Coordinates of N, CA and C in Angstrom, one line a residue:
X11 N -13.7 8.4 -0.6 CA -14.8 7.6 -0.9 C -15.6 7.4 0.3
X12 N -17.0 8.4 0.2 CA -17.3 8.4 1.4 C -16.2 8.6 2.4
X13 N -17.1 8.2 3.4 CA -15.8 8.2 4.8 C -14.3 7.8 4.9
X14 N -14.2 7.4 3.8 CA -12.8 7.0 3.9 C -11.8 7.3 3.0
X15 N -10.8 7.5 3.5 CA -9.6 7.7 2.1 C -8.4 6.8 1.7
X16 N -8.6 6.8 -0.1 CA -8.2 5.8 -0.1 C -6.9 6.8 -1.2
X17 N -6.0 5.6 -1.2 CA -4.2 6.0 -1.9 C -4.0 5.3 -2.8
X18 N -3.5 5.4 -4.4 CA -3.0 5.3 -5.3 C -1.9 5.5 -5.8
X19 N -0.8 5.1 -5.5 CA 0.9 5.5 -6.1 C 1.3 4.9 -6.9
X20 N 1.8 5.2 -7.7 CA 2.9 4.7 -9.0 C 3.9 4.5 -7.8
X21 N 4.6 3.5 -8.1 CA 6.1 3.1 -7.2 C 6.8 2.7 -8.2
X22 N 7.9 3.6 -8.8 CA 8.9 3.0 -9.9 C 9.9 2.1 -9.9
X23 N 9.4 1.4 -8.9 CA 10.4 0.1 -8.7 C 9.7 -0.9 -8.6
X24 N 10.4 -2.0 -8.6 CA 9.4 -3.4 -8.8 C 9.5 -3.8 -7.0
X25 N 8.6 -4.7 -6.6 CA 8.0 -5.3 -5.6 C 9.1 -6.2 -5.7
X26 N 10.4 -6.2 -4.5 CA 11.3 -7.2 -4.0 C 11.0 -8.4 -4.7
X27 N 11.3 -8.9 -5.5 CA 11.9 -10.5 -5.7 C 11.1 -11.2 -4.5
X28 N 12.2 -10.8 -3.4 CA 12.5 -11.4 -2.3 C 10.6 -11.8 -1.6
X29 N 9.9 -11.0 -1.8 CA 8.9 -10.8 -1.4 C 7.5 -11.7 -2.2
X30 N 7.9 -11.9 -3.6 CA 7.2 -12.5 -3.9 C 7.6 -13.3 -4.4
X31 N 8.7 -14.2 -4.7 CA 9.2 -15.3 -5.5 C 8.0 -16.5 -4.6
X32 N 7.8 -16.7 -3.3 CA 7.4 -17.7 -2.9 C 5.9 -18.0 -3.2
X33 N 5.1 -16.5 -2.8 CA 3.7 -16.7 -3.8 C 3.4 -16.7 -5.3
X34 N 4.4 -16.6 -6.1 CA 4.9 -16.9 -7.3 C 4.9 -18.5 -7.4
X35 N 5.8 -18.9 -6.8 CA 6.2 -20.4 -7.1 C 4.9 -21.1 -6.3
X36 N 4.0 -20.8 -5.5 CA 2.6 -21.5 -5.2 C 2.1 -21.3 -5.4
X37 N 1.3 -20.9 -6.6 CA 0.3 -20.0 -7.2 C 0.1 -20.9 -8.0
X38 N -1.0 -22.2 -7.6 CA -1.0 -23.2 -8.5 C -1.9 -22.9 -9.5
X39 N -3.0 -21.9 -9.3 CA -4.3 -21.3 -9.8 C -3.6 -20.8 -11.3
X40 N -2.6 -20.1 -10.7 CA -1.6 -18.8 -12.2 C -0.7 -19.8 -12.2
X41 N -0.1 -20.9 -13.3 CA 1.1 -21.7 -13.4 C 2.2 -20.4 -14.4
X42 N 1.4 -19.5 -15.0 CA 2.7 -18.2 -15.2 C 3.4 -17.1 -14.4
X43 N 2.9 -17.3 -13.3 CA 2.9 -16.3 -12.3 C 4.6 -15.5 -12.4
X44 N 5.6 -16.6 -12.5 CA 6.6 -16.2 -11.6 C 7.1 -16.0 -13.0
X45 N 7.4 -16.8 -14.1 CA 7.4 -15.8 -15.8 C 6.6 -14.3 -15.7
X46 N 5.4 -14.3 -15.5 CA 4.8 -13.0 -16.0 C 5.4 -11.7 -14.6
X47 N 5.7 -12.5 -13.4 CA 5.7 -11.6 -12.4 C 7.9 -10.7 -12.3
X48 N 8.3 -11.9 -12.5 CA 9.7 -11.9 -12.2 C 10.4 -10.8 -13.0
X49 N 9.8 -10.0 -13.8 CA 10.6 -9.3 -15.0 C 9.4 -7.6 -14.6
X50 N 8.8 -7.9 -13.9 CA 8.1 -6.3 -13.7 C 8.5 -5.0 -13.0
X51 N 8.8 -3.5 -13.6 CA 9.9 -3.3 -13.1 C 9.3 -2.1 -12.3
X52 N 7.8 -2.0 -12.4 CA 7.5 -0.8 -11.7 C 6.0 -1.7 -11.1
X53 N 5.3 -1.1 -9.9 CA 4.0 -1.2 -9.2 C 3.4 0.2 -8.5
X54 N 1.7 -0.3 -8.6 CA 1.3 0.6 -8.0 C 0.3 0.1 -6.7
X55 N 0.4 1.0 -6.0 CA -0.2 0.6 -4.4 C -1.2 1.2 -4.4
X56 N -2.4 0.4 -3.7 CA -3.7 0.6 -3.6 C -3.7 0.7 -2.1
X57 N -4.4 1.7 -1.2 CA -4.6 1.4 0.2 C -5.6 2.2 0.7
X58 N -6.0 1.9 1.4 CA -7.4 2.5 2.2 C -6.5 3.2 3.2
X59 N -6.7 4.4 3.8 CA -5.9 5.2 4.6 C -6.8 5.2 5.8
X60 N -7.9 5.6 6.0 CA -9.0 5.9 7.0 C -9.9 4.8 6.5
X61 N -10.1 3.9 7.8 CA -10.5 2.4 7.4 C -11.9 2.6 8.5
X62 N -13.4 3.3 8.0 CA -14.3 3.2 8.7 C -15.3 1.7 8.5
X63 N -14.9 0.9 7.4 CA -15.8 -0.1 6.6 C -15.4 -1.6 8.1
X64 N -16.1 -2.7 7.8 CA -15.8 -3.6 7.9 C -14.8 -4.2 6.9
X65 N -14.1 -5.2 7.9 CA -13.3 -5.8 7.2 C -13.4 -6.2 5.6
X66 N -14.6 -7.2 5.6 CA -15.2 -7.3 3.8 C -15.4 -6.3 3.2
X67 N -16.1 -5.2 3.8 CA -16.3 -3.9 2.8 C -15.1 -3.4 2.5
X68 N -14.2 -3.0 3.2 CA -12.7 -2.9 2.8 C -11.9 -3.3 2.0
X69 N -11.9 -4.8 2.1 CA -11.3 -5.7 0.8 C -12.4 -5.2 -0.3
X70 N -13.6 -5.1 -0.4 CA -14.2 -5.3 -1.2 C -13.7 -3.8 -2.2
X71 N -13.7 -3.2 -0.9 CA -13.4 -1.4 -2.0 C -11.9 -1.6 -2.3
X72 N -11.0 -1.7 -1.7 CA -9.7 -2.4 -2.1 C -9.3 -3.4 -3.6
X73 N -10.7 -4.2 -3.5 CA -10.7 -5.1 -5.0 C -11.3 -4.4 -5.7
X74 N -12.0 -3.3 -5.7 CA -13.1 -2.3 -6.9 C -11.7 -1.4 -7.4
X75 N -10.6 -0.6 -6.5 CA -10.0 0.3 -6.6 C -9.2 -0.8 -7.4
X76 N -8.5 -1.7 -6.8 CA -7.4 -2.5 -8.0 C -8.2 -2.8 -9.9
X77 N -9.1 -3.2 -9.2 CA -9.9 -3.4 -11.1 C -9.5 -2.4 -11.8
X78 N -10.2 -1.0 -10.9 CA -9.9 0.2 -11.7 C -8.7 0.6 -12.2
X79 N -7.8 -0.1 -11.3 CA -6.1 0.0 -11.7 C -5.9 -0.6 -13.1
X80 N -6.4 -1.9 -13.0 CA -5.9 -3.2 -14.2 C -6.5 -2.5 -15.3
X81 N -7.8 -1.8 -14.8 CA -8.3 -1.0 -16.5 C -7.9 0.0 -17.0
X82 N -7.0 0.6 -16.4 CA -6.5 2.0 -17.0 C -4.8 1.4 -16.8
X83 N -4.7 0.3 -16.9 CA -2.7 0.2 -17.1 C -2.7 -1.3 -17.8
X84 N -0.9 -1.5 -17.6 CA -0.8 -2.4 -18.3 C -0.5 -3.2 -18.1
X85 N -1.1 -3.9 -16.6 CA -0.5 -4.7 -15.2 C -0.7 -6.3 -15.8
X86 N 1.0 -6.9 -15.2 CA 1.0 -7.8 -15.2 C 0.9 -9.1 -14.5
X87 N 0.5 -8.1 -12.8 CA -0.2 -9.4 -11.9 C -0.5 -8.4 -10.9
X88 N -1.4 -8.9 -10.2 CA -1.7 -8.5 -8.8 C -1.2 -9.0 -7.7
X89 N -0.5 -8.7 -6.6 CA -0.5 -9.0 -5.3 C -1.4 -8.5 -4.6
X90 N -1.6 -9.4 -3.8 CA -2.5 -9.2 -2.1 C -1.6 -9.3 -1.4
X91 N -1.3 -8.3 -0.5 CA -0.2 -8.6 0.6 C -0.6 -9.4 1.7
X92 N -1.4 -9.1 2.0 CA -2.5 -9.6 3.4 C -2.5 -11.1 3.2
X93 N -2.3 -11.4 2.1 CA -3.2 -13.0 1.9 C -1.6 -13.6 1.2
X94 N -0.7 -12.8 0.8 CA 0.1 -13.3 0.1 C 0.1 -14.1 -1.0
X95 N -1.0 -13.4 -2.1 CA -1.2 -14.1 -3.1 C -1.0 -13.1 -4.1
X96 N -0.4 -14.0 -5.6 CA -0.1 -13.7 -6.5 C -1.7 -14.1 -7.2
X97 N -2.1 -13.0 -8.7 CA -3.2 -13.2 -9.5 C -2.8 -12.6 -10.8
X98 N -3.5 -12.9 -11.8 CA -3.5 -12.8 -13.1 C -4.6 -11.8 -13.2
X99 N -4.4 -10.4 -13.8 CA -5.2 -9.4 -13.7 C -6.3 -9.7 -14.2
X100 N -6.2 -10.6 -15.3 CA -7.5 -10.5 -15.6 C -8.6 -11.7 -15.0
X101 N -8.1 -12.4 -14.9 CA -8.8 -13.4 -13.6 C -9.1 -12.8 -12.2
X102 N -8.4 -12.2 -11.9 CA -8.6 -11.2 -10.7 C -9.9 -10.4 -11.2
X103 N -10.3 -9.6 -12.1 CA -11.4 -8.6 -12.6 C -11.7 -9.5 -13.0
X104 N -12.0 -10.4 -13.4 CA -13.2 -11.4 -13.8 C -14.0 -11.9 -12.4
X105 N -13.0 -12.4 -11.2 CA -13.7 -13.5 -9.9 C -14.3 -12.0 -9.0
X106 N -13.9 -10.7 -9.1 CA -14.1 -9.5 -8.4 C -15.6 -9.1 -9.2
X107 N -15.7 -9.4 -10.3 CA -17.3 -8.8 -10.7 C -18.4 -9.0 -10.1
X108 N -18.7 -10.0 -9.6 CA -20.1 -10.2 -9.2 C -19.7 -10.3 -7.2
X109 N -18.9 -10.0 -6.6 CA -18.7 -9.9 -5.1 C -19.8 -9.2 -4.6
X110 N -20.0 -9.3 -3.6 CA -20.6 -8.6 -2.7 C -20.9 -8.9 -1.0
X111 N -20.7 -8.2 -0.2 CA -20.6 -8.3 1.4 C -21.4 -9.9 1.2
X112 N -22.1 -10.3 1.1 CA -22.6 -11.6 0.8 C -21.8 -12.8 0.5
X113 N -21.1 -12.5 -0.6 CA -20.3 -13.4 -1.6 C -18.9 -12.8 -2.0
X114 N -18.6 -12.6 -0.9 CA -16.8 -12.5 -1.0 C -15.9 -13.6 -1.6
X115 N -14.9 -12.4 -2.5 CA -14.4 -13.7 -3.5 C -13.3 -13.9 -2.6
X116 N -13.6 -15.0 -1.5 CA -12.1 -15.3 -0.6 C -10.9 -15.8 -1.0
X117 N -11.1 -16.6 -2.6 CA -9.7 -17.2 -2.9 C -8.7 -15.7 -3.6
X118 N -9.1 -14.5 -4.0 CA -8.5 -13.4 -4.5 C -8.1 -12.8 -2.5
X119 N -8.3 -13.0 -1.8 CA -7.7 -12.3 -0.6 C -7.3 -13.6 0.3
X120 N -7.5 -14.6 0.7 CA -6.8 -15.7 1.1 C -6.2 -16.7 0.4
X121 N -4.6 -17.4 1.0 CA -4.5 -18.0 0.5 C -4.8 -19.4 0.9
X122 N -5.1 -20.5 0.4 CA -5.6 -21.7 0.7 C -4.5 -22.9 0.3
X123 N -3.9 -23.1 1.0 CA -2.3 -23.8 0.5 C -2.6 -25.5 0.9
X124 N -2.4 -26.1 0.1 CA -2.3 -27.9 0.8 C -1.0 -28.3 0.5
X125 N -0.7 -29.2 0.9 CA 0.4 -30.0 0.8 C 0.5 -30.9 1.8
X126 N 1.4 -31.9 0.9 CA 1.1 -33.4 0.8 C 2.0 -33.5 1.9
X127 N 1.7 -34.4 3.2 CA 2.9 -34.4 4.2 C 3.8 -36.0 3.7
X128 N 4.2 -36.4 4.4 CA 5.3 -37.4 4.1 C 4.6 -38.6 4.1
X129 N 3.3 -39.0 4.9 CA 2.2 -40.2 5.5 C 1.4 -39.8 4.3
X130 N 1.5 -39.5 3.0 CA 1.0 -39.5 2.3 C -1.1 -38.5 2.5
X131 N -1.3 -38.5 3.5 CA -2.2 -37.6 4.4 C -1.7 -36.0 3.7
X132 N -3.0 -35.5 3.8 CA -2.6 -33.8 3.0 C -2.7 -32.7 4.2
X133 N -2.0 -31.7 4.2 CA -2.4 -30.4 5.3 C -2.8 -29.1 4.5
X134 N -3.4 -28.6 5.3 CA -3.8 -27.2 4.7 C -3.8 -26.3 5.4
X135 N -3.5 -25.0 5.3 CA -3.7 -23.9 6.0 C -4.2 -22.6 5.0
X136 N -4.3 -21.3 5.9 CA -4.7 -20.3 5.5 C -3.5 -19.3 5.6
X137 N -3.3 -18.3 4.5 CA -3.3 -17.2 5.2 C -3.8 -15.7 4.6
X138 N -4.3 -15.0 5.6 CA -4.9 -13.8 5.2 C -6.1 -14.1 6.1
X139 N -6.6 -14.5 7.0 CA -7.7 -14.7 7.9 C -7.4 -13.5 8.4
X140 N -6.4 -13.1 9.1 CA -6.1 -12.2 9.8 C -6.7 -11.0 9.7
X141 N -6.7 -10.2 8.3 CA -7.1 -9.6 8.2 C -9.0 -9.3 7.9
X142 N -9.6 -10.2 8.5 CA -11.3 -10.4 8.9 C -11.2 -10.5 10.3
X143 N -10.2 -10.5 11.2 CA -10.3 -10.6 12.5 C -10.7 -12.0 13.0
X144 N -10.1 -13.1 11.9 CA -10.1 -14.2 12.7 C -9.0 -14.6 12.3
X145 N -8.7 -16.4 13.0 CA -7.5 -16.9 13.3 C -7.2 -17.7 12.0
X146 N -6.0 -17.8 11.4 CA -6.1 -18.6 10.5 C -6.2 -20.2 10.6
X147 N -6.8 -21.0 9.3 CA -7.4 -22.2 9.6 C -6.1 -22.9 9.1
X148 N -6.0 -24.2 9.9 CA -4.6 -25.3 9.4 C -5.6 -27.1 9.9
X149 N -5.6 -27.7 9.2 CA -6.1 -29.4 9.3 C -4.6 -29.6 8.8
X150 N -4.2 -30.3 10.0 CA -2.8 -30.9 10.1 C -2.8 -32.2 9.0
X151 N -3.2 -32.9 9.5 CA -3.7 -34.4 8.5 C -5.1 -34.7 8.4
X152 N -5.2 -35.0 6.9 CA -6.7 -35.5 6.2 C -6.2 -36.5 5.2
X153 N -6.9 -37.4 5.5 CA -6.9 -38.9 4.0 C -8.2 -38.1 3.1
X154 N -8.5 -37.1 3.0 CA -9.4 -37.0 2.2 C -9.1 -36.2 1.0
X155 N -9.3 -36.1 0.0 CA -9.1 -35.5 -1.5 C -8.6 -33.8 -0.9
X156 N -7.5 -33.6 -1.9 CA -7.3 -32.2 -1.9 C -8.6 -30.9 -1.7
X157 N -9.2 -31.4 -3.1 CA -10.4 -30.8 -3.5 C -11.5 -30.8 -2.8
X158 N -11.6 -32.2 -1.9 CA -12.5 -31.7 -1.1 C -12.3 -31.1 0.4
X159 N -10.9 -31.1 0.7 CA -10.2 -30.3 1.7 C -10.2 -28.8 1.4
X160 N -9.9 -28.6 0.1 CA -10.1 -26.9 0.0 C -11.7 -26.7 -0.1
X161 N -12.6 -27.7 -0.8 CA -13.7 -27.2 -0.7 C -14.5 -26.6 0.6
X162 N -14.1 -28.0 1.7 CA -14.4 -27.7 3.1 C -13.9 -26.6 4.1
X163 N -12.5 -26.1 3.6 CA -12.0 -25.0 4.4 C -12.7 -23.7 3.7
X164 N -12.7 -24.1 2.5 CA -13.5 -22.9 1.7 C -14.3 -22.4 2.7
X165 N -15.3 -23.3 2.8 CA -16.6 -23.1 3.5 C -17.2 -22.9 4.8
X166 N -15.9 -23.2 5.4 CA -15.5 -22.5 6.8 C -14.8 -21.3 6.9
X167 N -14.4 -21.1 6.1 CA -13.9 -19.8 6.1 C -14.7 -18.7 5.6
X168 N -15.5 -19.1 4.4 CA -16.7 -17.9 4.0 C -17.4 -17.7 5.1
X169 N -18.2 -19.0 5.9 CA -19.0 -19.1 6.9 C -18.4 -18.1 8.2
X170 N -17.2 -18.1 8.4 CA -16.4 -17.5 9.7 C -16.5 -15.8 9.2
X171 N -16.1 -15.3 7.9 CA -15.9 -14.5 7.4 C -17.1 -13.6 7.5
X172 N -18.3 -14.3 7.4 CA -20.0 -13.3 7.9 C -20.4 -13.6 6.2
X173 N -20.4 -14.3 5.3 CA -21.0 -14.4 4.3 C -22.8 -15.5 4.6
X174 N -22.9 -15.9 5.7 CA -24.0 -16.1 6.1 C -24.1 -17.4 5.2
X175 N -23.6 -18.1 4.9 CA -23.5 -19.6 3.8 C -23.5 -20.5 4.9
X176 N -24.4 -21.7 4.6 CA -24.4 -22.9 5.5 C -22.9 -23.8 5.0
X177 N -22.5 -24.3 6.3 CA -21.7 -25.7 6.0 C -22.7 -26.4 6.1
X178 N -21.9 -27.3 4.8 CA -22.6 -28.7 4.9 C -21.9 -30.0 5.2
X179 N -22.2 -31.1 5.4 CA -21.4 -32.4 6.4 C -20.3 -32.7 5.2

């Protein structure tokens, strides 16, 4: 593809348990995840081999080449390794339609996790920053709404990411 080469394998084995049971069980987005995921006995791997793109152009051809997967089989979920996230194929090719170096769909390649600490105060972190070449984000404690905690990390993270979007207060 152009400059770069990209890999497609059938792997006739299923993707370790071990490996995904936990983005299965927090995958509040997909509440079937670990039903639809737990019983799959084969996957296929998507990878860019010769990586001349930017980090977003990468994921972005990485999320074109999986669509193309979901349309020619009979997949039961997607993983992102990088981000460690579980998706529902067709939600995944639905939020991947309209992307572009501009408007990266970050919730399909990061994961955005909150939870409630003991002081009743919420935390959140990231993961899959890493792979854009930055650090991942964590707000230890916030009294402020979940929703508006992911909205705000959201938006530091598109902003960090090079999607050129203002934060706002």
């Amino acid at each position: 593809i152009g400059d770069d080469v990209a890999a497609i394998a059938v792997m006739p084995a299923p993707i370790p348990w071990s490996n995904i049971e936990g983005p299965c069980a927090t995958a509040w987005w997909w509440p079937d995840a670990t039903e639809k995921m737990r019983n799959h006995t084969s996957h296929i791997l998507v990878a860019l081999l010769k990586q001349t793109r930017t980090p977003v152009e990468r994921c972005i051809m990485l999320t074109r080449l999986t669509t193309a997967v979901i349309a020619q089989t009979d997949a039961v979920g997607v993983y992102w390794g990088a981000g460690t996230l579980v998706h529902d194929p067709n939600v995944f090719t639905k939020m991947a339609e309209d992307m572009s170096p501009g408007s990266p769909p970050l919730f399909l390649w990061v994961d955005f996790r909150i939870e409630q600490n003991e002081d009743g105060s919420y935390r959140l972190f990231t993961t899959g920053m890493e792979t854009f070449d930055h650090r991942e984000i964590e707000i230890l404690h916030s009294i402020q709404k979940p929703s508006d905690i992911l909205e705000f990390a959201h938006a530091i993270s598109d902003y960090v990411v090079g999607s050129n979007k203002t934060i706002h207060d």
